[in-house]
mmCIF file of C-alpha atoms in Angstrom:
data_model
loop_
_atom_site.group_PDB
_atom_site.id
_atom_site.type_symbol
_atom_site.label_atom_id
_atom_site.label_comp_id
_atom_site.label_asym_id
_atom_site.label_seq_id
_atom_site.Cartn_x
_atom_site.Cartn_y
_atom_site.Cartn_z
ATOM 1 C CA MET S 1 0.000 0.000 0.000
ATOM 2 C CA ALA S 2 1.348 3.427 -0.960
ATOM 3 C CA LYS S 3 2.227 5.857 1.811
ATOM 4 C CA MET S 4 -0.142 8.773 2.291
ATOM 5 C CA ILE S 5 1.064 12.010 0.707
ATOM 6 C CA SER S 6 -0.120 15.375 1.985
ATOM 7 C CA HIS S 7 0.769 17.757 -0.868
ATOM 8 C CA CYS S 8 0.226 17.680 -4.615
ATOM 9 C CA PRO S 9 3.365 16.426 -6.425
ATOM 10 C CA VAL S 10 2.642 18.863 -9.280
ATOM 11 C CA CYS S 11 1.786 22.196 -7.644
ATOM 12 C CA SER S 12 2.487 21.441 -3.922
ATOM 13 C CA THR S 13 -1.060 22.406 -2.835
ATOM 14 C CA LYS S 14 -2.240 20.660 0.335
ATOM 15 C CA LEU S 15 -4.306 17.576 -0.547
ATOM 16 C CA ASN S 16 -7.646 16.465 0.918
ATOM 17 C CA ILE S 17 -9.162 12.975 0.956
ATOM 18 C CA SER S 18 -12.307 12.693 -1.186
ATOM 19 C CA THR S 19 -13.196 8.988 -0.909
ATOM 20 C CA LEU S 20 -13.016 6.353 1.839
ATOM 21 C CA THR S 21 -13.413 2.726 0.748
ATOM 22 C CA CYS S 22 -14.207 -0.302 2.929
ATOM 23 C CA LYS S 23 -12.018 -3.295 1.988
ATOM 24 C CA GLY S 24 -14.596 -5.629 3.494
ATOM 25 C CA CYS S 25 -17.801 -4.797 1.650
ATOM 26 C CA GLY S 26 -16.680 -2.272 -0.955
ATOM 27 C CA MET S 27 -18.775 0.575 0.461
ATOM 28 C CA GLU S 28 -17.494 4.030 -0.535
ATOM 29 C CA LEU S 29 -17.954 7.213 1.440
ATOM 30 C CA LYS S 30 -17.409 10.393 -0.517
ATOM 31 C CA ASN S 31 -16.761 13.721 1.174
ATOM 32 C CA ASP S 32 -14.022 16.304 1.625
ATOM 33 C CA PHE S 33 -11.840 14.903 4.443
ATOM 34 C CA GLU S 34 -8.902 17.029 5.553
ATOM 35 C CA LEU S 35 -5.571 15.416 6.401
ATOM 36 C CA ASN S 36 -4.386 15.921 9.980
ATOM 37 C CA SER S 37 -1.000 17.271 11.099
ATOM 38 C CA PHE S 38 0.480 13.788 11.541
ATOM 39 C CA ASP S 39 -0.249 12.931 7.904
ATOM 40 C CA SER S 40 1.810 15.971 6.868
ATOM 41 C CA LEU S 41 5.038 14.823 8.531
ATOM 42 C CA ASP S 42 7.940 14.115 6.214
ATOM 43 C CA PRO S 43 9.811 10.773 6.544
ATOM 44 C CA GLU S 44 12.549 12.275 8.766
ATOM 45 C CA GLN S 45 9.998 13.805 11.139
ATOM 46 C CA TYR S 46 8.004 10.573 11.260
ATOM 47 C CA THR S 47 11.121 8.561 12.111
ATOM 48 C CA PHE S 48 12.064 11.042 14.832
ATOM 49 C CA LEU S 49 8.539 10.918 16.320
ATOM 50 C CA ILE S 50 8.495 7.106 16.479
ATOM 51 C CA THR S 51 11.975 7.045 18.033
ATOM 52 C CA PHE S 52 11.044 9.775 20.523
ATOM 53 C CA LEU S 53 7.930 7.854 21.623
ATOM 54 C CA LYS S 54 9.798 4.535 21.805
ATOM 55 C CA HIS S 55 12.302 6.053 24.225
ATOM 56 C CA ARG S 56 9.578 7.865 26.218
ATOM 57 C CA GLY S 57 10.942 11.309 25.404
ATOM 58 C CA ASN S 58 14.540 10.558 26.421
ATOM 59 C CA LEU S 59 16.495 12.768 23.988
ATOM 60 C CA ASN S 60 19.804 11.221 25.022
ATOM 61 C CA ALA S 61 18.552 7.795 23.874
ATOM 62 C CA VAL S 62 17.024 9.313 20.732
ATOM 63 C CA GLN S 63 20.300 10.905 19.662
ATOM 64 C CA LYS S 64 22.145 7.606 20.161
ATOM 65 C CA GLU S 65 19.695 5.613 18.014
ATOM 66 C CA LEU S 66 19.552 8.241 15.266
ATOM 67 C CA ASN S 67 23.300 8.907 15.521
ATOM 68 C CA VAL S 68 22.884 12.681 15.845
ATOM 69 C CA SER S 69 24.217 15.239 18.306
ATOM 70 C CA TYR S 70 22.088 16.526 21.171
ATOM 71 C CA PRO S 71 21.641 19.992 19.569
ATOM 72 C CA THR S 72 20.484 18.303 16.348
ATOM 73 C CA ALA S 73 17.984 16.122 18.237
ATOM 74 C CA LYS S 74 16.701 19.209 20.088
ATOM 75 C CA LYS S 75 16.297 21.077 16.793
ATOM 76 C CA GLN S 76 14.442 18.146 15.234
ATOM 77 C CA LEU S 77 12.096 18.060 18.215
ATOM 78 C CA ASP S 78 11.356 21.778 17.826
ATOM 79 C CA ASN S 79 10.679 21.303 14.096
ATOM 80 C CA LEU S 80 8.356 18.393 14.851
ATOM 81 C CA LEU S 81 6.398 20.481 17.361
ATOM 82 C CA VAL S 82 6.043 23.264 14.804
ATOM 83 C CA SER S 83 4.726 20.822 12.181
ATOM 84 C CA LEU S 84 2.183 19.451 14.675
ATOM 85 C CA ASN S 85 1.132 22.960 15.766
ATOM 86 C CA LEU S 86 2.319 22.184 19.297
ATOM 87 C CA PHE S 87 5.226 24.612 19.514
ATOM 88 C CA ASP S 88 4.987 26.778 22.647
ATOM 89 C CA ASP S 89 6.494 30.216 21.992
ATOM 90 C CA THR S 90 6.369 31.039 25.707
ATOM 91 C CA ALA S 91 8.362 27.940 26.630
ATOM 92 C CA ALA S 92 10.817 28.684 23.841
ATOM 93 C CA ASP S 93 11.377 32.231 25.081
ATOM 94 C CA SER S 94 12.084 30.980 28.607
ATOM 95 C CA THR S 95 14.856 28.654 27.391
ATOM 96 C CA GLU S 96 16.334 30.518 24.438
ATOM 97 C CA ASN S 97 19.267 31.783 26.484
ATOM 98 C CA GLN S 98 20.029 28.386 28.014
ATOM 99 C CA GLU S 99 23.099 26.685 26.659
ATOM 100 C CA ILE S 100 22.458 23.516 24.675
ATOM 101 C CA ILE S 101 24.850 20.855 25.929
ATOM 102 C CA ASP S 102 26.110 18.023 23.735
ATOM 103 C CA MET S 103 26.477 15.129 26.198
ATOM 104 C CA SER S 104 27.121 12.444 23.587
ATOM 105 C CA THR S 105 30.808 12.202 24.532
ATOM 106 C CA TRP S 106 30.253 12.116 28.296
ATOM 107 C CA THR S 107 30.990 8.822 30.008
ATOM 108 C CA ILE S 108 30.001 7.425 33.400
ATOM 109 C CA PRO S 109 31.795 4.413 34.963
ATOM 110 C CA GLU S 110 29.556 1.384 34.502
ATOM 111 C CA ASN S 111 27.588 0.362 37.626
ATOM 112 C CA SER S 112 29.127 3.187 39.662
ATOM 113 C CA ASN S 113 27.646 3.626 43.150
ATOM 114 C CA LYS S 114 29.023 7.157 43.572
ATOM 115 C CA ALA S 115 26.278 9.709 44.160
ATOM 116 C CA SER S 116 27.987 12.137 41.779
ATOM 117 C CA ASP S 117 27.912 9.581 38.937
ATOM 118 C CA ILE S 118 24.308 8.557 39.595
ATOM 119 C CA ILE S 119 23.069 12.150 39.518
ATOM 120 C CA LYS S 120 25.096 13.034 36.434
ATOM 121 C CA GLN S 121 23.814 9.901 34.655
ATOM 122 C CA LYS S 122 20.216 10.725 35.527
ATOM 123 C CA LEU S 123 20.602 14.272 34.240
ATOM 124 C CA MET S 124 22.021 12.894 30.983
ATOM 125 C CA GLU S 125 19.040 10.555 30.646
ATOM 126 C CA ASN S 126 16.717 13.542 31.044
ATOM 127 C CA GLY S 127 18.349 15.615 28.335
ATOM 128 C CA GLY S 128 20.507 17.631 30.727
ATOM 129 C CA LYS S 129 17.835 19.145 32.930
ATOM 130 C CA ALA S 130 15.247 18.226 35.546
ATOM 131 C CA THR S 131 12.903 19.728 38.124
ATOM 132 C CA VAL S 132 13.428 18.857 41.788
ATOM 133 C CA TYR S 133 11.237 19.674 44.781
ATOM 134 C CA THR S 134 12.266 20.801 48.253
ATOM 135 C CA VAL S 135 10.721 19.480 51.441
ATOM 136 C CA ASN S 136 8.463 22.561 51.486
ATOM 137 C CA GLY S 137 7.190 21.871 47.969
ATOM 138 C CA GLY S 138 9.257 24.518 46.185
ATOM 139 C CA SER S 139 10.461 23.629 42.682
ATOM 140 C CA HIS S 140 13.943 24.160 41.241
ATOM 141 C CA GLU S 141 15.171 23.450 37.734
ATOM 142 C CA ILE S 142 18.678 21.993 37.562
ATOM 143 C CA ARG S 143 20.738 21.798 34.376
ATOM 144 C CA ALA S 144 24.026 20.181 33.487
ATOM 145 C CA ALA S 145 26.856 22.618 32.786
ATOM 146 C CA SER S 146 29.029 22.242 29.695
ATOM 147 C CA ASP S 147 32.169 21.375 31.678
ATOM 148 C CA GLY S 148 30.717 17.967 32.627
ATOM 149 C CA LEU S 149 31.726 18.553 36.251
ATOM 150 C CA SER S 150 29.068 20.921 37.541
ATOM 151 C CA PHE S 151 25.396 21.840 37.410
ATOM 152 C CA ILE S 152 23.400 25.053 37.639
ATOM 153 C CA SER S 153 19.962 26.079 38.874
ATOM 154 C CA ASN S 154 17.392 28.685 37.906
ATOM 155 C CA LYS S 155 16.982 29.757 41.551
ATOM 156 C CA VAL S 156 20.289 29.037 43.301
ATOM 157 C CA ASN S 157 22.985 31.200 41.750
ATOM 158 C CA ILE S 158 26.560 30.623 42.837
ATOM 159 C CA ASN S 159 29.850 31.171 41.019
ATOM 160 C CA PRO S 160 31.528 28.861 40.286
ATOM 161 C CA PRO S 161 28.584 26.428 39.977
ATOM 162 C CA TRP S 162 28.216 23.475 42.315
ATOM 163 C CA GLN S 163 30.152 20.389 41.251
ATOM 164 C CA TYR S 164 28.715 16.879 41.392
ATOM 165 C CA LYS S 165 31.406 15.864 43.890
ATOM 166 C CA VAL S 166 29.494 17.715 46.628
ATOM 167 C CA PHE S 167 27.039 14.790 46.660
ATOM 168 C CA ASP S 168 29.845 12.316 47.384
ATOM 169 C CA ILE S 169 30.821 14.407 50.411
ATOM 170 C CA ILE S 170 27.239 14.365 51.689
ATOM 171 C CA VAL S 171 26.855 10.609 51.155
ATOM 172 C CA ASP S 172 30.204 9.908 52.858
ATOM 173 C CA LEU S 173 28.894 11.784 55.904
ATOM 174 C CA LEU S 174 25.638 9.813 55.914
ATOM 175 C CA VAL S 175 27.467 6.499 55.592
ATOM 176 C CA SER S 176 29.850 7.396 58.415
ATOM 177 C CA GLN S 177 26.840 7.955 60.684
ATOM 178 C CA GLY S 178 24.968 4.785 59.813
ATOM 179 C CA GLY S 179 22.940 6.266 56.950
ATOM 180 C CA THR S 180 21.514 9.467 58.430
ATOM 181 C CA ALA S 181 22.671 12.930 59.451
ATOM 182 C CA GLU S 182 21.242 16.240 60.571
ATOM 183 C CA LYS S 183 21.090 18.869 57.840
ATOM 184 C CA GLY S 184 22.344 21.586 60.205
ATOM 185 C CA ASN S 185 22.072 25.355 59.952
ATOM 186 C CA GLY S 186 24.639 27.511 58.197
ATOM 187 C CA ARG S 187 22.623 30.697 58.437
ATOM 188 C CA GLY S 188 22.506 30.983 62.198
ATOM 189 C CA TYR S 189 25.905 29.511 63.101
ATOM 190 C CA LYS S 190 29.567 29.771 62.099
ATOM 191 C CA LEU S 191 31.429 26.664 60.977
ATOM 192 C CA GLY S 192 32.151 24.405 63.970
ATOM 193 C CA GLU S 193 29.463 25.975 66.150
ATOM 194 C CA GLY S 194 26.058 24.683 67.268
ATOM 195 C CA LYS S 195 24.201 23.218 64.296
ATOM 196 C CA CYS S 196 27.077 23.747 61.880
ATOM 197 C CA THR S 197 29.577 21.129 63.024
ATOM 198 C CA GLU S 198 31.384 18.653 60.775
ATOM 199 C CA LYS S 199 28.763 16.039 61.695
ATOM 200 C CA THR S 200 26.010 18.047 59.979
ATOM 201 C CA VAL S 201 25.484 18.159 56.221
ATOM 202 C CA VAL S 202 26.040 21.907 55.983
ATOM 203 C CA GLY S 203 29.163 21.646 58.127
ATOM 204 C CA ALA S 204 30.605 18.771 56.093
ATOM 205 C CA ILE S 205 30.083 20.781 52.902
ATOM 206 C CA GLY S 206 31.795 23.785 54.494
ATOM 207 C CA TYR S 207 34.786 21.737 55.632
ATOM 208 C CA HIS S 208 35.312 19.273 52.792
ATOM 209 C CA TYR S 209 33.864 21.018 49.737
ATOM 210 C CA SER S 210 34.265 24.747 50.317
ATOM 211 C CA GLY S 211 37.512 24.471 52.321
ATOM 212 C CA LYS S 212 36.312 26.748 55.109
ATOM 213 C CA SER S 213 37.979 26.993 58.523
ATOM 214 C CA LEU S 214 36.490 26.976 62.019
ATOM 215 C CA GLY S 215 34.660 30.224 62.711
ATOM 216 C CA ASP S 216 34.052 31.009 59.043
ATOM 217 C CA SER S 217 30.625 31.789 57.627
ATOM 218 C CA VAL S 218 29.357 29.153 55.193
ATOM 219 C CA HIS S 219 26.826 29.045 52.399
ATOM 220 C CA ASP S 220 23.839 26.840 53.266
ATOM 221 C CA PRO S 221 22.556 25.078 50.123
ATOM 222 C CA VAL S 222 21.304 21.940 51.889
ATOM 223 C CA PHE S 223 17.594 22.455 51.081
ATOM 224 C CA PHE S 224 18.486 22.470 47.386
ATOM 225 C CA LEU S 225 21.086 19.672 47.375
ATOM 226 C CA ALA S 226 18.825 17.465 49.496
ATOM 227 C CA ALA S 227 16.066 17.824 46.896
ATOM 228 C CA ILE S 228 18.447 16.581 44.194
ATOM 229 C CA LEU S 229 19.510 13.587 46.302
ATOM 230 C CA GLU S 230 15.865 12.646 46.789
ATOM 231 C CA TRP S 231 15.132 13.071 43.059
ATOM 232 C CA ALA S 232 17.988 10.640 42.349
ATOM 233 C CA ASP S 233 16.627 8.138 44.923
ATOM 234 C CA ILE S 234 19.791 8.374 46.998
ATOM 235 C CA ALA S 235 18.453 9.960 50.210
ATOM 236 C CA TYR S 236 15.117 10.743 51.812
ATOM 237 C CA ASN S 237 14.715 14.495 52.257
ATOM 238 C CA GLY S 238 13.195 14.757 55.706
ATOM 239 C CA ARG S 239 12.629 17.795 57.869
ATOM 240 C CA GLY S 240 15.932 18.496 59.565
ATOM 241 C CA LYS S 241 17.781 15.407 58.368
ATOM 242 C CA LEU S 242 18.837 13.308 55.399
ATOM 243 C CA THR S 243 18.584 9.511 55.359
ATOM 244 C CA LEU S 244 19.902 7.137 52.718
ATOM 245 C CA THR S 245 17.152 5.331 50.816
ATOM 246 C CA ASP S 246 16.771 1.584 51.109
ATOM 247 C CA SER S 247 17.650 1.118 47.442
ATOM 248 C CA TYR S 248 20.874 3.073 47.759
ATOM 249 C CA ARG S 249 21.822 1.229 50.951
ATOM 250 C CA LYS S 250 21.577 -2.021 48.974
ATOM 251 C CA LYS S 251 23.838 -0.624 46.258
ATOM 252 C CA ILE S 252 26.581 0.116 48.773
ATOM 253 C CA ASN S 253 25.837 -2.881 51.031
ATOM 254 C CA LEU S 254 25.126 -0.697 54.060
#
């Protein structure tokens, strides 16, 4: 059976269907039936759509199967949305200044149990960005940075950006304390004082990630980092504390 065509091969005018025929009884229904947007897709767009659906919208998997770069896959998706009259100009405006990252050359050690690798891998599987939710229900968009070592957020601005290794520091603290630790408070205490000791998450970040000394003020990003750990199914984000999930405990035999 010939593939449906949507435009006249002579003058390129959009075609309509005039007759529908039943293969069972031969009945014919004549009218002026208009082709829908899906019938108008060209072969490349159709192939992209089927691949996109097969991989449940995972652009990283799409680019691997089609052997294209991430920017090319993103462009093909935008073109497909335009053809289907689904392109959202508002959404496009909100992301037009965001850097498109080609993650096709990034590699993650196979079966790695490191929190940094797990989170980086999950971001890659989601096309380089994701939305995470804090314990209070606030939402934050996180995006992979082009250096492959760090990530950025639409609401937590810090320069230089946070690196994935901060999650390994947090998990090391949790493991050292049997799988759970207090988040702490870096806004009301100096490093080493009260709720900002090395045994708290905020204190461990200050000591081992930021390189701060006793008595120094520290940045307190725990509410944000805890949300990412929960999104990655590494730690439960409770009120006042972080606890390793059962699934992650099994991975590390804790």
